[in-house]
Structures are given as structure tokens and as C-alpha cells.
Amino acid sequence: MNEALLRSLTPGVLGILVRRGADFAAAEDAVQDALVEAVRVWPADPPRDAKGWLVTVAWRKFLDASRADAARRRREDRVDEEPRSGPAPAVDDTLQLYFLCAHPSLTPSSAVALTLRAVGGLTTRQIAQAYLVPEATMAQRISRAKRTVSDVRFDQPGDVATVLRVLYLVFNEGYSGDVDLTSEAIRLTRQLAAVIDHPEVAGLLALMLLHHARRATRTAPDGGLVPLAEQDRGRWDTASIAEGVGILQAALARGRLGEFQAQAAIAALHADAPTAGETDWVQIVEWYDELARLTDSPVVRLNRAVAVGEADGPRAGLAALGELDGSLPRHAAVAAYLHERDGDLGTAARLYAEAAHRASNLAERDHLTRQAARLNARGRR
């Protein structure tokens, strides 16, 4: 396989797709899928016209993705802008598709990636960011998953844990503001809770409702991010909070703790505090300890460092942060916040600027840039 040839052809193929009407991000995704297919096919059957082959395959993949996205949007158009409380409506085929993509022949990580791409409508780049892996790695994983399920019968749907992971990541992508999928994720999780008696399904639904209750206050009128401590708690959706807390309490009472219940417990403690200063950080640290035990996730430990900094002081938080890999997403932002609370404004400003450079979306980048500018201005006084 001539990788140099593939790299040289990529810009031209991408340009052709864009000229044919594909938006740039979708064209990039389609070309990447075509390159993965070329790596698989060409060694045994090299084409006579390499560029023509890539254009044909990439355009076909773009059309397939566009049809899938259009179908997903039609499903979303049938849903009200905000998720309704109460019993779930009749189950539609979307939830069944989630289960079918979580096929037993796939590893859980591949099943999640495939479902996010094929049903959730996320791009390869967005899925790679959710998994903290390079985009090329995720493209190969999705391509292998597609090949694996292309010749199998979908008479053995996947398990609940994989479907929950998919719904969780779809909700998170929508909650980030890049793709509006939160209501769809809540709707499907309600449906799942209506047909499956599982405490982690309830835990995920509670977590979604508790986070969604704060959505209106997460951004300022100019689109800037508003940190949790600065949000107007009077505008939080108290009905969603009450529903989420009730669902969570019933799930916890069953004594089968899982990661979504633990996350929901943390969200409930934030929602229960009348002011940021009254937040029960000691209890939040305890729940992060449970969550770290359940998941062994570096992202969980990063968030735990923030909670430790609030409960035991910024130096304790920095000590906890020092045990983690500095390349983790948001590591620099957390370090900046803790250094600012410790009074080291120069270091905090530098770290905020570094975090802004690494930020994956514009709103977060702008927020961190403003934080750095604020501290630099204070330092010049």
C-alpha cells in the first residue's frame, strides 16, 4: 500500500466532493472512510485509476451518511424541543436500531462507535473526541465494525450496557452545544426505562434530566459559557430536577450501584445546593471516589481533583491533579482554576491560555481566553 500516494490524492478528492455540494466536514469524513477502504482493498485489487476510485467510494459514503443524517433529523423533528415529563410514548424504531448496532459480534467500544456514526449522526471527529483517541484510529474502528456486521443477521441484539453508553455519549455531544441531540437522547432513554427494569437505565435518565435542567443557564446571551458557580439557579428547571432526583432515589434504593447512578448523585448534589457556596463538596468527593472505583477513568479523577480542591483547599486539589497525565483534555484548565484559587495568578493566566489553545470547541476556547485576559489585566494593575 502506497501511503504517500493516498496522502497526495486526498486534497484533490476532498475538493471534488466539496465542489459537488458536500459540506467540508462531511466531505472529510467521507474521504477518510474511503481511505480506510482503500487500505483494506487495494493490496489485493489495486485500481487502475486511484483518484477516480477514491472519488467514487468517497461520494457513495457521503451520500450514505447524508441519507442517515436526514433520517435522523426527520425523527428529531417529531420530538418537541424540550423533553416531556411523565410516561414515555410508544417505542419507535430508533431505539431498536440502537440495540441492533450493539451486536454481539462487535466489541462494546466498536458497537458504540458504529451506533454514534450510523444512528446518532455524529461525525468521526466528534466520536474520536468522546473516546480521547486520534480521528484516524476511530475511522478505522468504525470501518471494521461496518465490515463485521455487513454479513451477519441482526437476530441477536446487543446488551443494555452498550446501548446506555451510546445514549450517554449522544447526550453529551448534544449538551456540549455542537450537535443538538439532548432531547432525542432523553426521549430514547425514557423509552428504554419504560421497557427495561434496570437501575442503571434509571440512573442514566436521572443524570440526563438533572443536567438538562441547567441547560438554559449554561450560556450567556452572547453565547459565552457560564460556569456552574455563576449560573442563575433561579432559572433551573425545578420540575426536571425533582423528577431526576426521584428517579435516582428509587434506583439507589435497589442497592446495585453503577456509574450512571453515581454521576447522577453528583449532579443531584449540585442541583440541591441553593447557592454555589452551599454545595456539599465533601459528599461530592465521596461520590467521585465511588465513580473512580467503578470506572477507573482518568476523566473522573480529573473532575475529582476539582472537587477535592473545593472540599479541602486548592493545594489538595493540585496534589490530586499532579497524579494525572498532563495531556488529559481540560487538565490545563483545571490546573489554572486551582492555581487561581491558590493565589498564583501568573501561573493561572498562563495555564488558561494553554487550555484555550487546546480547547475542542469555540465557546470553551473563548471562555478560557477571557479568563487568561482577566488575570493578565489584574496582574498589570
C-alpha positions as CSV (number, residue, x, y, z in Angstrom):
1,M,0.0,0.0,0.0
2,N,1.5,3.4,-1.1
3,E,0.5,5.6,1.8
4,A,2.3,8.6,0.1
5,L,0.0,8.2,-2.9
6,L,-3.1,8.2,-0.7
7,R,-1.9,11.4,1.1
8,S,-1.2,13.1,-2.2
9,L,-4.6,12.3,-3.6
10,T,-6.6,13.3,-0.5
11,P,-6.8,17.1,-1.1
12,G,-7.9,16.6,-4.7
13,V,-10.6,14.1,-3.7
14,L,-11.8,16.3,-0.9
15,G,-12.0,19.3,-3.3
16,I,-14.1,17.3,-5.8
17,L,-16.6,16.3,-3.1
18,V,-16.9,19.9,-1.9
19,R,-17.5,21.1,-5.5
20,R,-20.2,18.5,-5.8
21,G,-22.0,20.1,-2.9
22,A,-20.8,18.3,0.2
23,D,-20.0,20.5,3.2
24,F,-16.4,20.4,4.2
25,A,-16.8,18.4,7.5
26,A,-19.0,15.7,5.8
27,A,-16.6,15.5,2.9
28,E,-13.6,15.0,5.2
29,D,-15.5,12.2,6.9
30,A,-16.4,10.5,3.7
31,V,-12.8,10.8,2.3
32,Q,-11.4,9.3,5.5
33,D,-13.8,6.4,5.2
34,A,-12.7,5.9,1.6
35,L,-9.1,5.9,2.6
36,V,-9.7,3.2,5.2
37,E,-11.5,1.2,2.5
38,A,-8.5,1.7,0.1
39,V,-6.1,0.4,2.7
40,R,-8.3,-2.7,3.0
41,V,-9.0,-3.3,-0.7
42,W,-6.0,-2.1,-2.8
43,P,-3.3,-4.5,-1.7
44,A,-5.3,-7.4,-3.2
45,D,-7.1,-5.4,-6.0
46,P,-5.3,-2.2,-6.9
47,P,-7.5,0.1,-9.1
48,R,-6.3,1.4,-12.5
49,D,-7.4,5.0,-11.6
50,A,-6.6,5.5,-7.9
51,K,-8.1,9.0,-7.8
52,G,-11.3,8.0,-9.6
53,W,-11.7,5.1,-7.3
54,L,-11.4,7.3,-4.2
55,V,-13.8,9.9,-5.6
56,T,-16.4,7.2,-6.3
57,V,-16.2,5.5,-3.0
58,A,-16.0,8.7,-1.0
59,W,-19.0,10.2,-2.8
60,R,-21.0,7.0,-2.1
61,K,-20.1,7.1,1.5
62,F,-21.1,10.8,1.7
63,L,-24.5,10.0,0.2
64,D,-25.0,7.1,2.6
65,A,-24.1,9.4,5.6
66,S,-26.4,12.2,4.3
67,R,-29.3,9.8,4.0
68,A,-28.7,8.5,7.5
69,D,-28.4,12.1,8.8
70,A,-31.6,13.1,7.0
71,A,-33.5,10.1,8.5
72,R,-32.2,11.0,12.0
73,R,-33.3,14.6,11.6
74,R,-36.8,13.5,10.5
75,R,-37.0,11.5,13.7
76,E,-35.9,14.5,15.7
77,D,-38.4,16.8,14.0
78,R,-41.2,14.6,15.5
79,V,-39.9,15.5,19.0
80,D,-40.8,18.6,20.9
81,E,-37.9,21.0,21.6
82,E,-37.9,20.1,25.3
83,P,-38.4,16.6,26.7
84,R,-41.7,16.0,28.4
85,S,-42.0,14.6,31.9
86,G,-44.1,11.5,32.6
87,P,-44.7,8.2,30.8
88,A,-42.8,7.6,27.6
89,P,-44.6,7.4,24.3
90,A,-44.8,4.2,22.3
91,V,-41.3,2.9,21.3
92,D,-40.3,3.7,17.7
93,D,-37.7,2.1,15.5
94,T,-34.8,4.3,16.6
95,L,-34.3,2.6,19.9
96,Q,-34.4,-0.8,18.1
97,L,-31.7,0.4,15.8
98,Y,-29.5,1.3,18.8
99,F,-29.9,-2.3,20.0
100,L,-29.2,-3.8,16.6
101,C,-26.0,-1.8,16.2
102,A,-24.8,-3.1,19.6
103,H,-24.4,-6.6,18.0
104,P,-22.7,-9.4,20.0
105,S,-20.2,-9.8,17.1
106,L,-18.7,-6.4,17.9
107,T,-16.7,-5.3,20.9
108,P,-18.6,-2.8,23.1
109,S,-16.3,0.1,22.0
110,S,-16.8,-0.7,18.3
111,A,-20.6,-1.1,18.8
112,V,-20.8,2.3,20.5
113,A,-18.7,4.0,17.7
114,L,-20.8,2.4,15.0
115,T,-24.1,3.4,16.6
116,L,-23.0,7.0,17.1
117,R,-22.0,7.2,13.5
118,A,-24.8,5.3,11.8
119,V,-27.8,6.2,14.1
120,G,-26.7,9.2,16.2
121,G,-25.4,11.2,13.3
122,L,-22.1,12.2,14.9
123,T,-19.0,12.7,12.8
124,T,-15.9,10.5,13.2
125,R,-14.1,13.5,14.7
126,Q,-16.8,14.0,17.4
127,I,-16.7,10.3,18.3
128,A,-12.9,10.3,18.4
129,Q,-13.0,13.3,20.8
130,A,-15.5,11.5,23.0
131,Y,-13.2,8.4,23.2
132,L,-10.0,10.5,23.5
133,V,-8.4,8.8,20.5
134,P,-7.0,10.1,17.2
135,E,-9.6,10.6,14.5
136,A,-7.8,8.1,12.1
137,T,-7.9,5.4,14.8
138,M,-11.7,6.0,15.2
139,A,-12.2,5.9,11.5
140,Q,-10.6,2.5,11.2
141,R,-12.6,1.2,14.2
142,I,-15.9,2.3,12.6
143,S,-14.9,0.9,9.3
144,R,-14.0,-2.5,10.8
145,A,-17.4,-2.5,12.7
146,K,-19.2,-1.9,9.5
147,R,-17.4,-4.8,7.8
148,T,-18.1,-7.1,10.7
149,V,-21.9,-6.5,10.7
150,S,-22.3,-6.3,6.9
151,D,-22.8,-10.1,6.5
152,V,-24.5,-11.0,9.8
153,R,-28.1,-11.3,10.7
154,F,-29.4,-8.9,13.3
155,D,-31.3,-11.5,15.3
156,Q,-29.2,-11.1,18.4
157,P,-29.4,-7.5,19.5
158,G,-26.7,-6.1,21.8
159,D,-26.9,-5.6,25.5
160,V,-28.3,-2.8,27.6
161,A,-24.8,-1.6,28.8
162,T,-23.7,-0.8,25.3
163,V,-26.9,0.9,24.4
164,L,-26.7,3.0,27.6
165,R,-23.1,4.0,26.7
166,V,-24.3,5.2,23.2
167,L,-27.2,7.2,24.7
168,Y,-24.8,8.8,27.2
169,L,-22.3,9.9,24.6
170,V,-25.1,11.1,22.2
171,F,-26.5,13.2,25.1
172,N,-23.1,14.6,26.0
173,E,-22.4,15.6,22.4
174,G,-25.7,17.4,22.3
175,Y,-25.1,19.0,25.7
176,S,-21.8,20.4,24.5
177,G,-23.7,22.6,22.1
178,D,-22.0,21.2,18.9
179,V,-25.0,19.0,18.0
180,D,-28.5,19.3,19.4
181,L,-29.2,15.7,20.4
182,T,-30.1,16.1,24.1
183,S,-33.9,15.8,23.7
184,E,-33.6,12.8,21.4
185,A,-31.3,11.1,23.9
186,I,-33.7,11.8,26.8
187,R,-36.7,10.6,24.7
188,L,-35.0,7.3,23.9
189,T,-33.8,6.7,27.5
190,R,-37.3,7.3,28.7
191,Q,-38.5,4.6,26.3
192,L,-35.8,2.3,27.4
193,A,-36.7,2.8,31.1
194,A,-40.3,2.1,30.2
195,V,-39.5,-1.4,28.9
196,I,-36.4,-2.5,30.9
197,D,-36.3,-2.6,34.7
198,H,-32.7,-1.8,35.3
199,P,-31.2,0.6,37.9
200,E,-28.5,1.9,35.5
201,V,-31.2,2.8,32.9
202,A,-32.9,4.8,35.6
203,G,-29.6,6.3,36.7
204,L,-28.8,7.5,33.2
205,L,-32.3,9.0,32.8
206,A,-31.9,10.8,36.1
207,L,-28.4,12.1,35.1
208,M,-29.8,13.4,31.8
209,L,-32.7,15.2,33.5
210,L,-30.5,16.8,36.1
211,H,-28.0,18.1,33.6
212,H,-30.7,19.2,31.1
213,A,-32.4,21.2,33.9
214,R,-29.5,23.6,33.9
215,R,-29.2,23.9,30.1
216,A,-30.8,27.4,29.8
217,T,-28.3,28.9,32.2
218,R,-25.1,27.4,30.7
219,T,-24.6,30.1,28.1
220,A,-24.8,33.9,28.2
221,P,-26.8,35.9,25.7
222,D,-23.6,36.4,23.6
223,G,-23.1,32.6,23.5
224,G,-20.3,32.6,26.1
225,L,-20.0,29.8,28.7
226,V,-21.3,30.4,32.2
227,P,-19.5,28.3,34.8
228,L,-21.7,26.3,37.2
229,A,-20.9,28.5,40.2
230,E,-22.1,31.6,38.2
231,Q,-25.3,30.2,36.8
232,D,-28.7,31.7,37.8
233,R,-30.1,28.9,39.9
234,G,-33.5,30.5,39.9
235,R,-33.7,29.7,36.2
236,W,-33.0,26.0,36.6
237,D,-35.9,23.7,35.7
238,T,-37.1,22.6,39.1
239,A,-39.6,20.1,37.6
240,S,-36.8,18.2,35.8
241,I,-34.7,18.3,38.9
242,A,-37.5,16.9,41.1
243,E,-38.1,14.1,38.5
244,G,-34.5,13.3,38.2
245,V,-33.9,13.1,42.0
246,G,-37.0,10.9,42.4
247,I,-35.8,8.5,39.7
248,L,-32.3,8.4,41.2
249,Q,-33.5,7.8,44.8
250,A,-35.6,4.8,43.6
251,A,-32.6,3.4,41.7
252,L,-30.2,3.8,44.6
253,A,-32.6,2.1,46.9
254,R,-32.1,-1.1,44.9
255,G,-28.5,-1.4,46.1
256,R,-27.0,-2.1,42.6
257,L,-24.8,1.0,42.2
258,G,-23.4,1.8,38.8
259,E,-21.5,4.6,37.2
260,F,-24.6,6.5,35.9
261,Q,-26.2,6.4,39.3
262,A,-23.0,7.8,40.8
263,Q,-22.8,10.5,38.2
264,A,-26.5,11.4,38.8
265,A,-25.8,11.6,42.6
266,I,-23.1,14.2,42.0
267,A,-25.4,16.1,39.7
268,A,-28.2,15.9,42.3
269,L,-25.9,17.4,45.0
270,H,-25.1,20.4,42.7
271,A,-28.8,20.8,42.0
272,D,-29.7,20.6,45.7
273,A,-27.4,23.5,46.7
274,P,-29.3,26.8,46.9
275,T,-26.0,28.6,46.2
276,A,-22.6,27.6,44.9
277,G,-21.1,28.3,48.3
278,E,-23.5,25.8,49.9
279,T,-22.5,22.9,47.7
280,D,-21.7,19.7,49.7
281,W,-18.3,19.2,48.2
282,V,-17.3,16.6,50.8
283,Q,-20.1,14.3,49.7
284,I,-19.3,15.0,46.1
285,V,-15.7,13.9,46.6
286,E,-17.1,10.7,48.2
287,W,-19.2,10.0,45.2
288,Y,-16.3,10.7,42.9
289,D,-14.4,8.1,44.9
290,E,-17.2,5.6,44.1
291,L,-17.2,6.6,40.5
292,A,-13.4,6.2,40.2
293,R,-13.7,2.7,41.7
294,L,-16.4,1.8,39.2
295,T,-14.8,3.2,36.1
296,D,-11.1,3.8,36.7
297,S,-11.5,6.7,34.3
298,P,-8.8,9.5,34.2
299,V,-11.6,12.0,33.3
300,V,-13.4,11.1,36.5
301,R,-10.2,11.5,38.5
302,L,-9.7,14.9,36.8
303,N,-13.1,16.0,38.0
304,R,-12.4,14.6,41.4
305,A,-9.4,16.9,41.7
306,V,-11.7,19.9,41.2
307,A,-14.0,18.6,44.0
308,V,-11.0,17.9,46.3
309,G,-9.9,21.5,45.7
310,E,-13.3,22.8,46.8
311,A,-13.6,20.5,49.8
312,D,-10.0,20.5,51.1
313,G,-8.5,23.6,49.5
314,P,-6.7,24.3,46.2
315,R,-3.4,22.8,47.2
316,A,-5.0,19.5,48.0
317,G,-6.7,19.7,44.6
318,L,-3.4,20.4,42.9
319,A,-1.8,17.4,44.7
320,A,-4.6,15.2,43.3
321,L,-4.2,16.7,39.9
322,G,-0.5,16.1,40.0
323,E,-1.1,12.3,39.9
324,L,-2.8,12.6,36.5
325,D,-1.4,12.7,32.9
326,G,-0.9,16.4,31.9
327,S,-2.1,15.6,28.4
328,L,-5.7,14.9,29.5
329,P,-8.3,17.1,28.0
330,R,-9.1,20.0,30.4
331,H,-6.1,19.2,32.6
332,A,-4.6,22.7,32.0
333,A,-8.0,24.3,32.6
334,V,-8.4,22.6,35.9
335,A,-4.8,23.4,36.9
336,A,-5.4,27.1,36.0
337,Y,-8.6,27.2,38.2
338,L,-6.8,25.6,41.2
339,H,-3.8,27.9,40.9
340,E,-6.0,30.9,40.7
341,R,-7.8,29.8,43.9
342,D,-4.4,29.4,45.5
343,G,-3.4,33.0,44.6
344,D,-0.9,32.2,41.9
345,L,-2.4,34.4,39.2
346,G,0.6,34.4,36.8
347,T,0.7,30.6,36.6
348,A,-3.1,30.5,36.3
349,A,-3.2,33.0,33.4
350,R,-0.5,31.0,31.5
351,L,-2.4,27.8,32.0
352,Y,-5.7,29.3,31.0
353,A,-4.1,30.5,27.8
354,E,-2.6,27.0,27.3
355,A,-6.0,25.4,27.9
356,A,-7.7,27.8,25.4
357,H,-5.2,26.7,22.8
358,R,-6.2,23.0,23.4
359,A,-9.9,23.6,23.6
360,S,-12.0,21.5,21.3
361,N,-14.9,23.9,20.7
362,L,-15.1,27.7,20.2
363,A,-17.3,28.5,23.2
364,E,-14.8,26.8,25.6
365,R,-11.9,28.4,23.8
366,D,-13.4,31.9,24.1
367,H,-14.2,31.4,27.8
368,L,-10.7,30.3,28.7
369,T,-9.2,33.1,26.7
370,R,-11.3,35.6,28.6
371,Q,-10.1,34.0,31.9
372,A,-6.5,34.4,30.9
373,A,-7.1,38.0,29.8
374,R,-8.9,38.8,33.1
375,L,-5.9,37.6,35.2
376,N,-3.4,39.3,33.0
377,A,-5.2,42.5,33.4
378,R,-5.2,42.1,37.2
379,G,-1.5,41.4,37.1
380,R,-0.8,44.7,35.3
381,R,-2.6,46.8,37.9
